[in-house]
Tab-separated table of C-alpha atoms in Angstrom:
chain	number	residue	atom	x	y	z
A	21	MET	CA	118.966	144.286	68.591
A	22	SER	CA	121.829	142.971	70.794
A	23	LEU	CA	120.879	145.398	73.581
A	24	LEU	CA	117.291	144.196	73.459
A	25	ILE	CA	118.493	140.585	73.792
A	26	LEU	CA	120.569	141.552	76.826
A	27	VAL	CA	117.618	143.329	78.435
A	28	ALA	CA	115.474	140.307	77.830
A	29	VAL	CA	118.267	138.125	79.408
A	30	LEU	CA	118.204	140.197	82.612
A	31	ILE	CA	114.342	140.129	82.798
A	32	LEU	CA	114.313	136.381	82.355
A	33	ALA	CA	117.057	135.916	84.918
A	34	LEU	CA	115.095	137.847	87.484
A	35	ALA	CA	111.950	135.900	86.557
A	36	SER	CA	113.585	132.522	86.963
A	37	ILE	CA	114.700	133.459	90.496
A	38	THR	CA	111.542	135.182	91.698
A	39	LEU	CA	108.744	133.145	90.044
A	40	GLU	CA	106.855	130.950	92.487
A	41	LYS	CA	106.001	128.073	90.134
A	42	THR	CA	108.807	125.732	89.315
A	43	VAL	CA	108.098	124.962	85.648
A	44	PRO	CA	107.719	128.616	84.534
A	45	ALA	CA	110.930	129.435	86.370
A	46	MET	CA	112.667	126.549	84.541
A	47	ILE	CA	111.251	127.773	81.149
A	48	SER	CA	112.472	131.351	81.803
A	49	PHE	CA	115.875	129.940	82.751
A	50	ALA	CA	116.039	127.915	79.499
A	51	MET	CA	114.937	130.959	77.482
A	52	MET	CA	117.562	133.056	79.113
A	53	MET	CA	120.300	130.593	78.203
A	54	PHE	CA	119.039	130.366	74.666
A	55	LEU	CA	119.016	134.169	74.298
A	56	LEU	CA	122.605	134.322	75.652
A	57	GLY	CA	123.625	131.780	73.045
A	58	LEU	CA	121.887	133.848	70.336
A	59	TYR	CA	123.780	136.882	71.552
A	60	TYR	CA	127.084	135.117	71.270
A	61	LEU	CA	126.126	134.117	67.706
A	62	LEU	CA	125.372	137.820	66.990
A	63	LEU	CA	128.808	138.660	68.365
A	64	ASP	CA	130.225	136.314	65.759
A	65	GLU	CA	131.420	133.829	68.321
A	66	LYS	CA	129.768	130.936	66.645
A	67	LEU	CA	131.308	128.057	68.540
A	68	LEU	CA	130.639	129.652	71.896
A	69	GLY	CA	127.097	130.372	70.991
A	70	LEU	CA	126.368	126.874	69.798
A	71	LEU	CA	128.002	125.447	72.882
A	72	GLN	CA	125.946	127.693	75.027
A	73	ILE	CA	122.735	126.597	73.351
A	74	PHE	CA	123.560	122.877	73.304
A	75	VAL	CA	125.090	122.600	76.744
A	76	TYR	CA	122.802	124.912	78.742
A	77	THR	CA	119.473	124.876	76.848
A	78	GLY	CA	119.905	121.176	75.945
A	79	GLY	CA	121.878	119.439	78.721
A	80	ILE	CA	121.726	121.385	81.964
A	81	VAL	CA	117.991	122.270	81.803
A	82	VAL	CA	117.099	118.610	81.022
A	83	LEU	CA	119.255	117.538	83.959
A	84	MET	CA	117.402	119.903	86.219
A	85	LEU	CA	114.024	118.775	84.911
A	86	PHE	CA	115.132	115.272	85.660
A	87	GLY	CA	115.962	116.189	89.252
A	88	ILE	CA	112.610	117.962	89.713
A	89	THR	CA	110.796	114.984	88.233
A	90	VAL	CA	112.511	112.541	90.510
A	91	ILE	CA	111.869	114.608	93.621
A	92	GLY	CA	108.325	115.433	92.528
A	93	GLU	CA	107.647	117.907	95.191
A	94	GLU	CA	106.025	121.327	95.064
A	95	PHE	CA	108.776	123.934	95.733
A	96	PRO	CA	108.275	126.642	98.314
A	97	PRO	CA	107.689	130.138	97.158
A	98	ALA	CA	110.792	132.389	96.812
A	99	LYS	CA	111.474	134.531	99.837
A	100	ALA	CA	112.507	138.173	99.298
A	101	ARG	CA	115.193	139.156	101.756
A	102	GLY	CA	116.095	142.872	102.067
A	103	TRP	CA	119.712	142.372	102.967
A	104	ALA	CA	120.311	140.098	99.981
A	105	ILE	CA	118.954	142.843	97.602
A	106	VAL	CA	121.169	145.414	99.283
A	107	ALA	CA	124.243	143.139	99.052
A	108	ALA	CA	123.614	142.474	95.371
A	109	VAL	CA	123.157	146.176	94.570
A	110	LEU	CA	126.292	147.099	96.537
A	111	VAL	CA	128.356	144.450	94.698
A	112	ALA	CA	126.892	145.515	91.316
A	113	ALA	CA	127.849	149.155	92.081
A	114	ALA	CA	131.307	148.235	93.199
A	115	LEU	CA	132.091	146.054	90.243
A	116	THR	CA	130.710	148.707	87.817
A	117	TYR	CA	132.842	151.364	89.309
A	118	LEU	CA	135.904	149.087	89.283
A	119	LEU	CA	135.348	148.072	85.617
A	120	LEU	CA	134.805	151.650	84.455
A	121	VAL	CA	137.842	152.874	86.366
A	122	VAL	CA	140.010	150.106	84.997
A	123	LEU	CA	138.787	150.616	81.518
A	124	SER	CA	139.191	154.332	81.533
A	125	VAL	CA	142.936	153.986	82.475
A	126	PRO	CA	145.032	155.170	79.527
A	127	LYS	CA	147.423	152.580	78.154
A	128	VAL	CA	151.088	153.594	78.556
A	129	ASP	CA	154.051	151.658	77.475
A	130	THR	CA	156.300	151.738	80.491
A	131	THR	CA	159.288	149.485	80.790
A	132	ALA	CA	161.049	150.762	83.901
A	133	VAL	CA	160.074	148.805	87.043
A	134	THR	CA	159.726	151.967	89.137
A	135	GLN	CA	157.407	153.424	86.603
A	136	GLN	CA	155.335	150.222	86.464
A	137	ALA	CA	155.087	150.176	90.298
A	138	SER	CA	153.912	153.770	90.458
A	139	TYR	CA	151.483	153.172	87.564
A	140	PHE	CA	150.038	150.156	89.302
A	141	SER	CA	149.634	151.897	92.692
A	142	GLN	CA	147.990	154.818	90.974
A	143	HIS	CA	145.413	152.967	88.965
A	144	TYR	CA	144.959	149.475	90.471
A	145	ALA	CA	145.109	150.184	94.182
A	146	ASP	CA	141.238	149.777	94.401
A	147	LEU	CA	141.442	146.309	92.967
A	148	VAL	CA	144.144	145.264	95.494
A	149	LEU	CA	141.970	146.586	98.323
A	150	ILE	CA	138.938	144.681	97.100
A	151	PHE	CA	140.959	141.454	96.635
A	152	ALA	CA	142.472	141.940	100.117
A	153	LEU	CA	138.953	142.295	101.593
A	154	ILE	CA	137.763	139.144	99.751
A	155	GLY	CA	140.851	137.139	100.942
A	156	ALA	CA	140.413	138.351	104.550
A	157	SER	CA	136.711	137.408	104.579
A	158	LEU	CA	137.584	133.955	103.147
A	159	LEU	CA	140.266	133.456	105.770
A	160	TYR	CA	137.825	134.492	108.497
A	161	GLY	CA	135.149	132.219	107.187
A	162	SER	CA	137.506	129.162	106.886
A	163	MET	CA	138.688	129.802	110.448
A	164	LYS	CA	135.140	129.931	111.726
A	165	MET	CA	134.377	126.717	109.893
A	166	LEU	CA	137.450	125.003	111.352
A	167	ARG	CA	136.392	126.012	114.790
A	168	PHE	CA	132.874	124.754	114.144
A	169	LEU	CA	134.144	121.422	112.869
A	170	ARG	CA	136.495	121.038	115.938
A	171	CYS	CA	133.561	121.682	118.327
A	172	LYS	CA	131.544	119.074	116.382
A	173	ALA	CA	134.368	116.520	116.678
A	174	SER	CA	134.710	117.111	120.377
A	175	ASP	CA	130.879	116.694	120.869
A	176	HIS	CA	131.134	113.264	119.164
A	177	VAL	CA	134.006	112.195	121.451
B	10	MET	CA	129.087	149.761	73.632
B	11	PHE	CA	131.797	147.663	75.359
B	12	GLU	CA	131.119	149.313	78.696
B	13	ILE	CA	127.348	148.788	78.353
B	14	GLN	CA	127.865	145.129	77.652
B	15	LEU	CA	130.094	144.826	80.683
B	16	ILE	CA	127.519	146.576	82.912
B	17	PHE	CA	124.914	144.045	81.638
B	18	ALA	CA	127.290	141.231	82.668
B	19	VAL	CA	127.695	142.811	86.081
B	20	ALA	CA	123.899	143.138	86.417
B	21	LEU	CA	123.573	139.393	85.558
B	22	PHE	CA	126.222	138.643	88.230
B	23	SER	CA	124.413	140.600	90.808
B	24	ILE	CA	121.069	138.950	90.076
B	25	GLY	CA	122.894	135.566	90.594
B	26	LEU	CA	124.419	136.884	93.823
B	27	TYR	CA	120.933	137.869	95.026
B	28	GLY	CA	119.616	134.425	94.139
B	29	ILE	CA	122.362	132.688	96.105
B	30	SER	CA	122.131	134.956	99.211
B	31	SER	CA	118.333	134.781	99.479
B	32	LYS	CA	118.609	131.099	100.246
B	33	SER	CA	115.137	130.067	99.010
B	34	ASP	CA	115.576	126.540	97.814
B	35	PHE	CA	118.168	124.340	96.077
B	36	LEU	CA	116.707	124.827	92.634
B	37	ARG	CA	116.928	128.564	92.699
B	38	ILE	CA	120.393	128.527	94.163
B	39	PHE	CA	121.302	126.288	91.339
B	40	PHE	CA	119.917	128.728	88.815
B	41	ALA	CA	121.758	131.586	90.560
B	42	LEU	CA	125.026	129.660	90.395
B	43	GLU	CA	124.595	129.147	86.631
B	44	MET	CA	123.844	132.864	86.269
B	45	LEU	CA	127.108	133.710	88.079
B	46	LEU	CA	129.094	131.532	85.691
B	47	ASN	CA	127.197	132.947	82.613
B	48	ALA	CA	128.009	136.392	83.705
B	49	VAL	CA	131.719	135.494	83.723
B	50	ILE	CA	131.316	133.800	80.296
B	51	LEU	CA	129.568	136.910	78.919
B	52	MET	CA	132.342	139.158	80.291
B	53	LEU	CA	135.020	136.931	78.753
B	54	ALA	CA	133.262	136.765	75.373
B	55	VAL	CA	132.695	140.505	75.161
B	56	SER	CA	136.223	141.324	76.150
B	57	ALA	CA	137.591	138.767	73.589
B	58	GLN	CA	135.483	140.512	70.935
B	59	HIS	CA	136.442	144.060	71.780
B	60	LEU	CA	139.998	143.797	73.031
B	61	ASN	CA	141.022	141.042	70.594
B	62	LEU	CA	142.045	138.738	73.504
B	63	ALA	CA	141.760	135.271	71.997
B	64	GLN	CA	142.784	133.565	75.247
B	65	ASN	CA	139.595	134.835	76.868
B	66	LEU	CA	137.567	132.653	74.572
B	67	SER	CA	139.422	129.517	75.605
B	68	LEU	CA	138.802	130.574	79.236
B	69	ALA	CA	135.157	130.894	78.382
B	70	TYR	CA	135.122	127.365	77.001
B	71	MET	CA	136.708	126.122	80.225
B	72	VAL	CA	134.141	127.879	82.336
B	73	ILE	CA	131.346	126.143	80.246
B	74	VAL	CA	132.942	122.777	80.980
B	75	LEU	CA	133.210	123.657	84.655
B	76	ALA	CA	129.587	124.746	84.678
B	77	THR	CA	128.543	121.449	83.180
B	78	LEU	CA	130.379	119.512	85.828
B	79	GLU	CA	128.989	121.689	88.523
B	80	ALA	CA	125.462	121.109	87.197
B	81	ALA	CA	125.884	117.350	87.344
B	82	ALA	CA	127.298	117.465	90.834
B	83	GLY	CA	124.617	119.998	91.919
B	84	VAL	CA	121.707	117.785	90.841
B	85	LEU	CA	123.264	114.903	92.733
B	86	ILE	CA	123.669	116.950	95.892
B	87	PHE	CA	120.188	118.315	95.413
B	88	MET	CA	118.712	114.792	95.240
B	89	ILE	CA	120.798	113.448	98.136
B	90	ALA	CA	119.795	116.433	100.305
B	91	HIS	CA	116.135	115.725	99.555
B	92	LYS	CA	116.528	112.037	100.303
B	93	VAL	CA	118.377	112.678	103.606
B	94	SER	CA	116.393	115.529	105.078
B	95	ASN	CA	113.120	115.408	103.089
B	96	LYS	CA	113.527	119.143	102.491
B	97	ILE	CA	114.516	121.222	99.518
B	98	GLU	CA	115.648	124.185	101.470
B	99	PRO	CA	119.288	124.571	102.568
B	100	ASP	CA	118.192	125.694	106.076
B	101	GLY	CA	116.741	122.263	106.806
B	102	PHE	CA	119.722	120.347	105.513
B	103	ASN	CA	121.699	118.556	108.252
B	104	VAL	CA	125.067	117.383	107.197
B	105	ASP	CA	125.416	115.073	110.211
B	106	ARG	CA	122.736	112.714	108.974
B	107	ILE	CA	124.825	111.847	105.831
B	108	SER	CA	127.704	110.283	107.813
B	109	ARG	CA	125.330	107.872	109.774
């Protein structure tokens, strides 16, 4: 039952991003949020499930509907971009690999600092690499943004 | 079961990532942002259930609060962007026109 709900959540998530019409996309988004809340209730996390249903299905969807009603414009159809699909699949594969590697690490009770360091380098080196890559790309992006803003400021002067 | 649930959360995260990087319009980017946050909440709730980490649940509540604030700010940005540039795609949004 819970797996069925999760499969339905994924299908509705895809539908809300790829559907061309705005209102069906909004309905599938609301259904997705409701099913996630239901899933939390099944997991016996009652407060989280109720919060999910009230906040997302009740509040955020109504807020979005309000925005769409105020703008009152037909939205353009969703564009399928190849590189976006490839990037999403790559990130999913990397995250799945990392999660499975981290979860399969046996738990040991090591107290010595040297043991802890070797344990960390053996099992979590991949995580450090990924975080270093993310940090480097963020640094690169912010430097590019700074340069762009400086160019804009000099254009105004 | 725990790994399968985590894989579902990762799949939801990657769908949200696809929605953000495909740059279709503000509404879909907004949906995708909510999906990213919901994938994190799902991961936290599942790990709280299986690993008995109660602090993960409090983190999940915090993420829900953050998502609510982000939704309110997002709708505002969405409406200002439409008013300034008459477009609902981020490609046509010009930041310079806000400061004038």
